[in-house]
Coordinates of C-alpha atoms in Angstrom, one line a residue:
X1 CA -25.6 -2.7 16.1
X2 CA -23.2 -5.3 16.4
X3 CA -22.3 -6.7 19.5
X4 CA -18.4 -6.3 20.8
X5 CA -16.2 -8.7 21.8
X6 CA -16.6 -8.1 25.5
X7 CA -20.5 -8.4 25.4
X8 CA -20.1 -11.7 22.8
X9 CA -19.9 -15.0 24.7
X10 CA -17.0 -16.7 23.0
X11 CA -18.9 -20.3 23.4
X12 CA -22.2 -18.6 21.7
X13 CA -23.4 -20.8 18.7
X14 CA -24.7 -17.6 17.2
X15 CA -21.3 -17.2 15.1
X16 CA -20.6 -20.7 14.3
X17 CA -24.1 -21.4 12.6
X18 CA -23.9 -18.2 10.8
X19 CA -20.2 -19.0 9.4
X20 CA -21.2 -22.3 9.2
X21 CA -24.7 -21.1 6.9
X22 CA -22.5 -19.2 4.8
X23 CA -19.8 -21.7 4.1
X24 CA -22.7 -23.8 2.8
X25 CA -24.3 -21.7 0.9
X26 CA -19.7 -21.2 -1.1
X27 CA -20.1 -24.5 -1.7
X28 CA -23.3 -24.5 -3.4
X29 CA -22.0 -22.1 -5.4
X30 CA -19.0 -23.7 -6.4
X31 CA -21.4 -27.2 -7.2
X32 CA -23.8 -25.0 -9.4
X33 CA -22.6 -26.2 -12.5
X34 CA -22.3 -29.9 -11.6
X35 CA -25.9 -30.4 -12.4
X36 CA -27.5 -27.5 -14.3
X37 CA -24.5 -27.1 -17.1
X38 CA -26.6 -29.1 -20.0
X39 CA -29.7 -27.3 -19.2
X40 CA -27.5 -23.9 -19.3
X41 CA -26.2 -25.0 -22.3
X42 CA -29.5 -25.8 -23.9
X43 CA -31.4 -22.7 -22.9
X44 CA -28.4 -20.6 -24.1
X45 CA -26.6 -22.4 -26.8
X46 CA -23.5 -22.3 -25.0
X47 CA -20.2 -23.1 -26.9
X48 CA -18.0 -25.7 -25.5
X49 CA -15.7 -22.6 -24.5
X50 CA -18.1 -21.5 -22.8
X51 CA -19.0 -24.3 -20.8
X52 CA -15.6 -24.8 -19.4
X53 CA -15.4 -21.2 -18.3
X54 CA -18.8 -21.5 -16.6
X55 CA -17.2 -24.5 -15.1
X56 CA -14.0 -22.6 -13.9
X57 CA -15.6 -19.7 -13.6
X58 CA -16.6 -19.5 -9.7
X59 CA -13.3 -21.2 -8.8
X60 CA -11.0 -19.1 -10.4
X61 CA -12.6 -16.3 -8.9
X62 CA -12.2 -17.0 -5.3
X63 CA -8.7 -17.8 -6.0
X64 CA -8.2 -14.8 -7.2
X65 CA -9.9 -13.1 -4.1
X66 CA -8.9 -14.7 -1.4
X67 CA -5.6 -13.2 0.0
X68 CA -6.8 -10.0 -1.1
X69 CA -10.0 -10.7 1.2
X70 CA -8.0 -12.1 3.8
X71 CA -6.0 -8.6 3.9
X72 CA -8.9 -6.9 4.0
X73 CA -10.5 -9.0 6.8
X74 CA -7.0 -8.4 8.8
X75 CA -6.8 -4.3 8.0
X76 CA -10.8 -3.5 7.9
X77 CA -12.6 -6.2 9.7
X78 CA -13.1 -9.7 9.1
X79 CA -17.2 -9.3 9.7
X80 CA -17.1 -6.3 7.5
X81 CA -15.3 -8.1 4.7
X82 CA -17.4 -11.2 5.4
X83 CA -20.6 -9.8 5.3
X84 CA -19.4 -7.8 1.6
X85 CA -18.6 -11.4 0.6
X86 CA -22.1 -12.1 1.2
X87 CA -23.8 -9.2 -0.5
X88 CA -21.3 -9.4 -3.5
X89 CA -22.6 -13.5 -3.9
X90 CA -26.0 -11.9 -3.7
X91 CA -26.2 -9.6 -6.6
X92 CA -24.0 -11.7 -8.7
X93 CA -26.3 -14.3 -8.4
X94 CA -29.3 -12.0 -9.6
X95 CA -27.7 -10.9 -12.5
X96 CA -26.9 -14.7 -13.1
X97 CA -30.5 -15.7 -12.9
X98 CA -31.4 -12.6 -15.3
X99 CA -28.6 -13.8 -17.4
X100 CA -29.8 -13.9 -21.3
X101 CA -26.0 -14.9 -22.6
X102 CA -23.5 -17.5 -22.0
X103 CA -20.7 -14.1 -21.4
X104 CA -22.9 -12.9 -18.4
X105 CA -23.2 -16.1 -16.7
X106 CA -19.3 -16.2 -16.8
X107 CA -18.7 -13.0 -15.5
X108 CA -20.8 -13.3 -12.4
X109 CA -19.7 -16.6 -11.8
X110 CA -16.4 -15.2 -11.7
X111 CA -17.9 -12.4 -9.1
X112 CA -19.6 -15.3 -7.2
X113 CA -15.9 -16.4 -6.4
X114 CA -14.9 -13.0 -5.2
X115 CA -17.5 -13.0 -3.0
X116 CA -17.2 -16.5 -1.6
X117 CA -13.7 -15.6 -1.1
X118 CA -14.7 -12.8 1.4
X119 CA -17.0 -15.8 2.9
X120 CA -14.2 -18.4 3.1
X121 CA -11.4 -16.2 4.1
X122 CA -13.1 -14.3 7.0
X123 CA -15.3 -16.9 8.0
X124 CA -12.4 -19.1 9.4
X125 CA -10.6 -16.3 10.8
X126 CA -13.6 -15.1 13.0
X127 CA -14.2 -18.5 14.3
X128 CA -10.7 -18.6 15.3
X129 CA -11.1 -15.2 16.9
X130 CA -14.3 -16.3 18.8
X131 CA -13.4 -20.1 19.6
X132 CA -10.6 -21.0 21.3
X133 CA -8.6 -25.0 22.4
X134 CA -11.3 -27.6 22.3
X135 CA -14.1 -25.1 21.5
X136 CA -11.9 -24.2 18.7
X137 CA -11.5 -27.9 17.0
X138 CA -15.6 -28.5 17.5
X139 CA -15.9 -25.0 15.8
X140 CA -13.1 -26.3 12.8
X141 CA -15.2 -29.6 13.0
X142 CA -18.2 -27.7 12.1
X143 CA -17.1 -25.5 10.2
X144 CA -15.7 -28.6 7.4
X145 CA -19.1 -30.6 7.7
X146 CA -20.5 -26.9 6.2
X147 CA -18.2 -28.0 3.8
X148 CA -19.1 -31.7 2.7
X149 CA -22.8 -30.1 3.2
X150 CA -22.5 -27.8 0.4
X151 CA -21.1 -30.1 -1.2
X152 CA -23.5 -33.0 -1.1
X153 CA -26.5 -30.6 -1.1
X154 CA -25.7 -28.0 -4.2
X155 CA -26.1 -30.5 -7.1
X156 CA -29.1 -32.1 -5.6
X157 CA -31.0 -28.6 -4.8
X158 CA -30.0 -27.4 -8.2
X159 CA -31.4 -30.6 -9.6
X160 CA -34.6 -30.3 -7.9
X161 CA -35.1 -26.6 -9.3
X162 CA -34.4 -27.1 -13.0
X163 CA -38.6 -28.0 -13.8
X164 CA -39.5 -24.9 -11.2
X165 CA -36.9 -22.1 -12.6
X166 CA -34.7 -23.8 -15.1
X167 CA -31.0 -23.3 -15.1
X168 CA -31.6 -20.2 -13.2
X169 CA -33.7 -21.4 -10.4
X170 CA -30.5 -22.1 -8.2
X171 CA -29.5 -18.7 -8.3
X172 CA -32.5 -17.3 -7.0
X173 CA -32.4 -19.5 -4.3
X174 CA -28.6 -18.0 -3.8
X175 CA -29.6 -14.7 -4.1
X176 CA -32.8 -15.5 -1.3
X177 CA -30.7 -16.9 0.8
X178 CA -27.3 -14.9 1.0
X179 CA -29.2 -11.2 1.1
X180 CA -30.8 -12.8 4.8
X181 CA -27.6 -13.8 5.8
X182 CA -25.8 -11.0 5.0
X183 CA -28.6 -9.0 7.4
X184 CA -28.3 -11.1 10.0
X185 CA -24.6 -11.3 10.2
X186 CA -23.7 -7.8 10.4
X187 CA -26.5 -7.2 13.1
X188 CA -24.8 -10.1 15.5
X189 CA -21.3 -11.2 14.4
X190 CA -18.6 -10.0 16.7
X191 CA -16.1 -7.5 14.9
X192 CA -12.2 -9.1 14.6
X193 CA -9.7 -6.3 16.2
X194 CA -8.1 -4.7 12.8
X195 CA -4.1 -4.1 11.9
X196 CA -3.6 -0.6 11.3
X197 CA -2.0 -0.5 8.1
X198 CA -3.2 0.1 4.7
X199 CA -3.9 -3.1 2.1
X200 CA -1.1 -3.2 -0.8
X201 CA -3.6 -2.8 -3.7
X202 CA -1.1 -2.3 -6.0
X203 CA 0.2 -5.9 -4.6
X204 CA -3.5 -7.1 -4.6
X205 CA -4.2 -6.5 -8.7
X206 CA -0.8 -8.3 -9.2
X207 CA -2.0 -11.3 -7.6
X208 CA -5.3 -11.2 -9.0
X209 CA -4.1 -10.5 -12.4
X210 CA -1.6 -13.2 -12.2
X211 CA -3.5 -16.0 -10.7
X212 CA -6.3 -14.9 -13.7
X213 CA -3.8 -15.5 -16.1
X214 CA -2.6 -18.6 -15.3
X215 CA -6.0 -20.0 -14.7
X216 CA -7.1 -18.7 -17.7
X217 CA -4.2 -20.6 -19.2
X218 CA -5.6 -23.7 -17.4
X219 CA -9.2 -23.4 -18.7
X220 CA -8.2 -22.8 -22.1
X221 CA -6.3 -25.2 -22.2
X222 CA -9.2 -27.3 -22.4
X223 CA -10.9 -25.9 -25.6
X224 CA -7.8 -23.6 -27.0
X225 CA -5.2 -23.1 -29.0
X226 CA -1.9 -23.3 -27.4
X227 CA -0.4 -20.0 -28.2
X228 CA -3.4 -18.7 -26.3
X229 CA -2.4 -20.8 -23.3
X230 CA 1.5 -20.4 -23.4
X231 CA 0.8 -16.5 -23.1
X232 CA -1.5 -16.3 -20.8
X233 CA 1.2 -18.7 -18.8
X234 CA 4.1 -16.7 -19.2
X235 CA 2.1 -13.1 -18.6
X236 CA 0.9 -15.3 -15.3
X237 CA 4.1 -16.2 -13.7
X238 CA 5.7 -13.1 -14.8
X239 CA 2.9 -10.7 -12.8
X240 CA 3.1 -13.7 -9.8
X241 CA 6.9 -13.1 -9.4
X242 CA 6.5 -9.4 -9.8
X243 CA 3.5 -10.2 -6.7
X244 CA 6.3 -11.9 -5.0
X245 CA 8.9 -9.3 -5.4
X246 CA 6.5 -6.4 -4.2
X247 CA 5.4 -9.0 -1.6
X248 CA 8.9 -8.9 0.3
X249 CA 9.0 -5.2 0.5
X250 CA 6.0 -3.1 1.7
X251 CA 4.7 -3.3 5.5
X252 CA 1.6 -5.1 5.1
X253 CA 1.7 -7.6 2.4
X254 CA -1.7 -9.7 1.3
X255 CA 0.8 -12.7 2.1
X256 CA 3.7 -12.8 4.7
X257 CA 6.6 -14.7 3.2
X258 CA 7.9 -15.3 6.8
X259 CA 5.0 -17.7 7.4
X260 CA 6.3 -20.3 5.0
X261 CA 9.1 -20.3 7.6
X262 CA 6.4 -22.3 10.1
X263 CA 6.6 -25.4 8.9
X264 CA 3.0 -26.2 10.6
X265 CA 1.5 -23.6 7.7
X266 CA 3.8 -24.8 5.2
X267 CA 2.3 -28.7 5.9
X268 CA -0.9 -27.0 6.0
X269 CA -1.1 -25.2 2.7
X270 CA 0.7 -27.8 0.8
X271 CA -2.2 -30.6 2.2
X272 CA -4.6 -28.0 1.0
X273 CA -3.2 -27.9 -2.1
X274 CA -3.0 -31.5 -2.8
X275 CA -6.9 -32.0 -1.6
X276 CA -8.2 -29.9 -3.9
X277 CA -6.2 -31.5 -6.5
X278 CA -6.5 -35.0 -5.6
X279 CA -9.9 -36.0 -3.7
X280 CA -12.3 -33.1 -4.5
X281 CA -11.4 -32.3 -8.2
X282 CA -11.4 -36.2 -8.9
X283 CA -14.8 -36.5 -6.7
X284 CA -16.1 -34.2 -8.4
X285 CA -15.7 -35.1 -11.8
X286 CA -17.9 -38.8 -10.7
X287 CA -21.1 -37.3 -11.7
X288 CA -19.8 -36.3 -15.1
X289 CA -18.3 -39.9 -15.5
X290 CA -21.6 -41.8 -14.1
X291 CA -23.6 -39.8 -16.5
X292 CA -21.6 -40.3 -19.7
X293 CA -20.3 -43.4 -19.1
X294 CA -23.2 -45.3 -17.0
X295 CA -26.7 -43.5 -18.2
X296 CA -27.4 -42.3 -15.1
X297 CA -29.5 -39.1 -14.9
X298 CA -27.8 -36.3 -13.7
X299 CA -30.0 -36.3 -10.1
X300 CA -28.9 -39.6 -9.7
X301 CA -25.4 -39.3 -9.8
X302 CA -25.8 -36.3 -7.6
X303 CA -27.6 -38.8 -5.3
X304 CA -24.6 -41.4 -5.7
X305 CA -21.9 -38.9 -5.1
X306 CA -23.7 -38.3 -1.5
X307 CA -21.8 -41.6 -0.7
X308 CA -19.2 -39.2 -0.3
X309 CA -19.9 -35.8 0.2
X310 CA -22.7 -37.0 2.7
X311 CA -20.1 -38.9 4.3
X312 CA -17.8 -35.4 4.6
X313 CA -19.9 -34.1 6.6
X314 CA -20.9 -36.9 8.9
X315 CA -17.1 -37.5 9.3
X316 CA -16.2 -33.9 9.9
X317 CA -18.9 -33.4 12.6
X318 CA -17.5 -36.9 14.3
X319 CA -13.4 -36.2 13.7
X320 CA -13.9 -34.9 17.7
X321 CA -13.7 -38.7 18.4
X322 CA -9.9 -38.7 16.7
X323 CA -7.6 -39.2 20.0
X324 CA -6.4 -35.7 21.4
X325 CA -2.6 -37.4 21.6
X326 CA -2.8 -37.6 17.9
X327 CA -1.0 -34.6 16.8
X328 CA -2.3 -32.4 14.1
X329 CA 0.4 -33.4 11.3
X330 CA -0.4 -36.9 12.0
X331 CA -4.1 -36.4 11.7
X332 CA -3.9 -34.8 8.1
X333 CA -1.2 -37.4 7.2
X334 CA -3.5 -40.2 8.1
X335 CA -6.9 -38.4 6.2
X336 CA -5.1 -37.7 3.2
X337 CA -3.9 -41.2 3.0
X338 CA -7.2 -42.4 3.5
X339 CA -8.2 -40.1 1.0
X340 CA -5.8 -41.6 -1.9
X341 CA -7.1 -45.1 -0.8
X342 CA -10.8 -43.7 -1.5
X343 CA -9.6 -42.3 -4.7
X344 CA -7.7 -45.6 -5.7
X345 CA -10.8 -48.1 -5.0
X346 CA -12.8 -45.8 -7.8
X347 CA -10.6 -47.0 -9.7
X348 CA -12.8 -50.4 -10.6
X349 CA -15.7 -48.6 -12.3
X350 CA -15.5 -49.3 -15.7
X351 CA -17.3 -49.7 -18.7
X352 CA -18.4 -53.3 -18.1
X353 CA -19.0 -52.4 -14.1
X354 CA -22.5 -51.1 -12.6
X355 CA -22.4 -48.3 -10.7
X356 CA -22.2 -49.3 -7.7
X357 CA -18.9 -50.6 -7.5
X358 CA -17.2 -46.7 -7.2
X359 CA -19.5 -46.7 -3.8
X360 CA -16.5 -48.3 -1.5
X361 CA -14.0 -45.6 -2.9
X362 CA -16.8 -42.9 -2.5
X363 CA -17.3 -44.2 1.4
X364 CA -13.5 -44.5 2.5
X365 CA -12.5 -40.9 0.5
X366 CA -16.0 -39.6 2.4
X367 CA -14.9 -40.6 5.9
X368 CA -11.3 -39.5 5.2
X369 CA -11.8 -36.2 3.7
X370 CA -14.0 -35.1 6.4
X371 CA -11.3 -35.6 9.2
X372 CA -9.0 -33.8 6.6
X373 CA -11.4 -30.8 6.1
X374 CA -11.8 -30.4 9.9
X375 CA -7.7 -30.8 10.4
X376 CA -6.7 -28.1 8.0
X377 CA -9.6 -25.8 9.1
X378 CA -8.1 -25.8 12.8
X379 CA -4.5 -25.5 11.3
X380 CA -5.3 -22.7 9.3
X381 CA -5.5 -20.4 12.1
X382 CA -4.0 -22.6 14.3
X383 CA -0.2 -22.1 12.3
X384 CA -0.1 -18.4 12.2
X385 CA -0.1 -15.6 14.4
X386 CA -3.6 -14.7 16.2
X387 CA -3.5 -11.4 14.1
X388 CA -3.4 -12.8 11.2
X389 CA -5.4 -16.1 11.3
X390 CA -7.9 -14.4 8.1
X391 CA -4.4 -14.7 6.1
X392 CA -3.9 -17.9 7.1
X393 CA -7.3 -19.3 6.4
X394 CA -7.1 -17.2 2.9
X395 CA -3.5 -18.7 2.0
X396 CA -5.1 -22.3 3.2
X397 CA -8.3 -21.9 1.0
X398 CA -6.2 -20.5 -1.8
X399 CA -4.3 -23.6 -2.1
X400 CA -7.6 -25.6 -2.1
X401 CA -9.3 -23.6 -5.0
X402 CA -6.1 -23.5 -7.5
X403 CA -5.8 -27.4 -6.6
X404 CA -9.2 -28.0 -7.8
X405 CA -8.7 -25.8 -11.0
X406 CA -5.2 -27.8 -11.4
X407 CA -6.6 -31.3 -10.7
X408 CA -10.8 -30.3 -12.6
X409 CA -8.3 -29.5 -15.8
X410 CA -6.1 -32.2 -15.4
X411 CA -8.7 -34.8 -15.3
X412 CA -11.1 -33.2 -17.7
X413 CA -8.5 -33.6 -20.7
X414 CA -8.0 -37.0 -19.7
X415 CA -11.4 -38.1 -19.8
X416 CA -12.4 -35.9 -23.1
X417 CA -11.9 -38.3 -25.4
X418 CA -14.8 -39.8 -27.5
X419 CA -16.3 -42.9 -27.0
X420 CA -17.1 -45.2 -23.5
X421 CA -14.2 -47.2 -23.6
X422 CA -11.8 -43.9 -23.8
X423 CA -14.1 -42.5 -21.3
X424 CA -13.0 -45.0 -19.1
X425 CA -9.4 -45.6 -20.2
X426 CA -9.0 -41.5 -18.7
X427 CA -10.9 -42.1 -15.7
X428 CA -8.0 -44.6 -14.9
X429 CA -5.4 -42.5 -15.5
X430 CA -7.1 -39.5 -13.8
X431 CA -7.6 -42.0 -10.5
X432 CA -4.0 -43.1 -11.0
X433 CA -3.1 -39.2 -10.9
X434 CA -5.0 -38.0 -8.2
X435 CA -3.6 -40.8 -5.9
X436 CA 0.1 -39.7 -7.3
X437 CA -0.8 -36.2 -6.2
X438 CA -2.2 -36.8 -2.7
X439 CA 0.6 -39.0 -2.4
X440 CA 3.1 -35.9 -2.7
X441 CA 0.9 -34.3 -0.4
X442 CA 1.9 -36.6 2.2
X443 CA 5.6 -36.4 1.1
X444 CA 5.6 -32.9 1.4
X445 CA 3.9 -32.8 4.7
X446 CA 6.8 -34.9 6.0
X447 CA 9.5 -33.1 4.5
X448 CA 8.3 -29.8 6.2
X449 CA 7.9 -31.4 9.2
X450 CA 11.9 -31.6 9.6
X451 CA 12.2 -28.0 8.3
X452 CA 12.5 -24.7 10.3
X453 CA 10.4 -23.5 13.0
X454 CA 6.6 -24.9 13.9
X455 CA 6.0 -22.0 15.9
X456 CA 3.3 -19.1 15.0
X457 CA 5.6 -16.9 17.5
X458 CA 8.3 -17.4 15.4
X459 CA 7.0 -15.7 12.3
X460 CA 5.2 -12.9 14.9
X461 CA 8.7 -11.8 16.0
X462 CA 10.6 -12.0 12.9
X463 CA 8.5 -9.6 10.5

């Protein structure tokens, strides 16, 4: 039986390295590809199409799932929903290792997604129910080197596996390791008091079928024709306006409207946003460019790209060290900017370069990223109302993932061109981007800082 609040000592690691374990093992999830994709494609003579929906498979998919998770975390309980997250990432991973066909491995990557959205959405919302203040940035702190762990781990572990279990062998070790998890969390995690209202469903299938559409759109942009992607684009923002529209009627929307009145959550969700797009997607396209453009095996590159990932997580853990006086806005500010210098100094490896010359962008964008995944973690639940903090880490990591689909697209079609010297010619203009965007990150953070109300009281009293 699981314990109750009263009986769960709020400073207890017990929920922290659970969360924490979990938020891992999203990441690895999401990195799966990174490293496996050409035996994937070799073992199951995998179209090009199909690649770039494996690709955008697992992201597209928590997108899709997280508000609606978040709700569900709010209205049934965020360790309930949280530990579904976990057995849903479980037996789609099963079904991916058993996977004969190139359609199956893109369905339950898509189903991995959902169920790292239950993970990411609750997982931050009971931390912020069971960590308060200081004990509440160190949980944040943690919580974001789970995330640079994943991160720097998944393509190395998935590397490792291909001459044990091929392609597959990475999803067996998923499967071993979330079914444990799941166990163990809903035998000791505390349960989140619960809203007593019903979750818009009918709101919920909007959302998800809108945010499919457009991401759709994205990924086929890739590999499609264009009247493919202009309808999926237009049946996208038609079903997100129609999401909107419902969104500002019923009693318990997935996504309060009001919130965007807080001008700490709107910074918050914006900065999101432009991370995903800026420093992870570009970050995480350097293995692909190492391995095209510099010979470098794909294990290697994986190995390389710890110069930042590894980093993540050293920097969140440490980002307790950033001076209390320093206000939260400031601290994101100031990470994304280091961020955007990280991404710029990449900008020198080139087709006459050796590798090793994208290693001072890949330190700096490390360090910075870290302090930025541990700010936003905190501001998450930080910027909304206490009930509600699973909505608020849900709308934060829902920014994050549609930034990465944005930016992974953007940069992809920029560097597709054949050839090294092209290779490198997009990776210039895909640095040159990503800096633009994380750029207007920082803008917009500004902006809404001389907007409306900062207050999470203010949206608990209007709505």
């Amino acid at each position: 039986m699981a314990m109750s609040e009263s009986s769960q000592d709020k400073t207890s690691p017990v929920p922290l390295t659970i969360i924490s374990l979990a938020t891992f093992l999203a990441l690895v999830v999401f990195t799966v590809p990174l490293t496996t994709i050409e035996a994937m494609t070799t073992a199951l003579d995998l179209s090009s199409a199909e690649q770039a929906w494996i690709m955008s498979g697992m992201p597209l998919g928590a997108a899709c799932g997280l508000l609606t998770a978040g709700a569900l975390g709010d209205t049934m309980g965020r360790r309930r929903t949280f530990v579904g997250g976990l057995w849903l990432t479980a037996v789609a991973s099963l079904f991916a290792a058993l996977a004969s066909s190139g359609l199956v491995v893109i369905l339950m990557r898509v189903v991995q997604g959902l169920g790292s959205a239950g993970i990411m959405a609750c997982g931050l919302g009971l931390l912020g129910h069971a960590y308060r203040g200081k004990a509440g940035r160190r949980a944040a702190a943690v919580w974001a080197a789970a995330l640079g762990g994943g991160v720097a781990a998944g393509p190395i572990i998935a590397s490792l596996l291909i001459p044990v279990g091929d392609w597959a062998g990475i999803h067996w070790l998923i499967l071993i390791s979330s079914a444990p998890l799941a166990l163990l969390a809903g035998a000791t995690l505390p349960e989140s008091p619960r809203i007593d209202a019903p979750v818009d469903l009918a709101g919920s299938v909007l959302l998800i079928a809108g945010l499919a559409c457009l991401l759709s759109a994205l990924t086929e942009l890739r590999v499609g024709d264009i009247r493919m992607v202009a309808g999926l684009a237009i049946l996208g923002t038609v079903l997100l306006l129609l999401f909107l529209r419902r969104t500002a009627t019923v009693s318990n929307p997935l996504l309060r409207l009001d919130l965007f009145r807080l001008t700490d959550f709107t910074g918050a969700t914006l900065a999101a946003f432009a991370s995903g797009a800026g420093v992870l997607a570009l970050m995480s396209m350097v293995p692909t460019i190492l391995v095209r453009g510099t010979g470098l095996t794909p294990l290697a590159a994986s190995v390389v790209l710890l110069g930042w990932s590894g980093l993540t997580m050293v920097a969140a853990l440490g980002s307790g060290i950033v001076p209390d006086s320093m206000s939260p806005r400031a601290r994101v500010i100031a990470a994304i900017a280091g961020c955007a210098l990280g991404q710029a100094l990449t900008f020198t490896l080139s087709d006459e370069a050796h590798w090793v010359v994208v290693l001072p962008g890949l330190i700096v964008a490390g360090l910075s990223n870290g302090i930025l995944n541990a700010a936003l973690g905190h501001e998450a639940v930080r910027t909304v109302p206490p009930e509600r903090s699973a909505m608020g880490s849900a709308a934060n990591n829902t920014a994050r993932y549609l930034g990465s689909a944005v930016g992974l697209t953007i940069y992809s079609l920029l560097i597709a061109r054949p050839g090294t010297e092209a290779l490198f010619a997009g990776w210039h203009l895909a640095v040159v981007v990503s800096v633009a965007i994380s750029g207007a990150g920082i803008v917009a953070m500004i902006l809404a800082a001389r907007l409306g109300n900062g207050s999470p009281r203010a949206a608990n009293t209007s709505h």
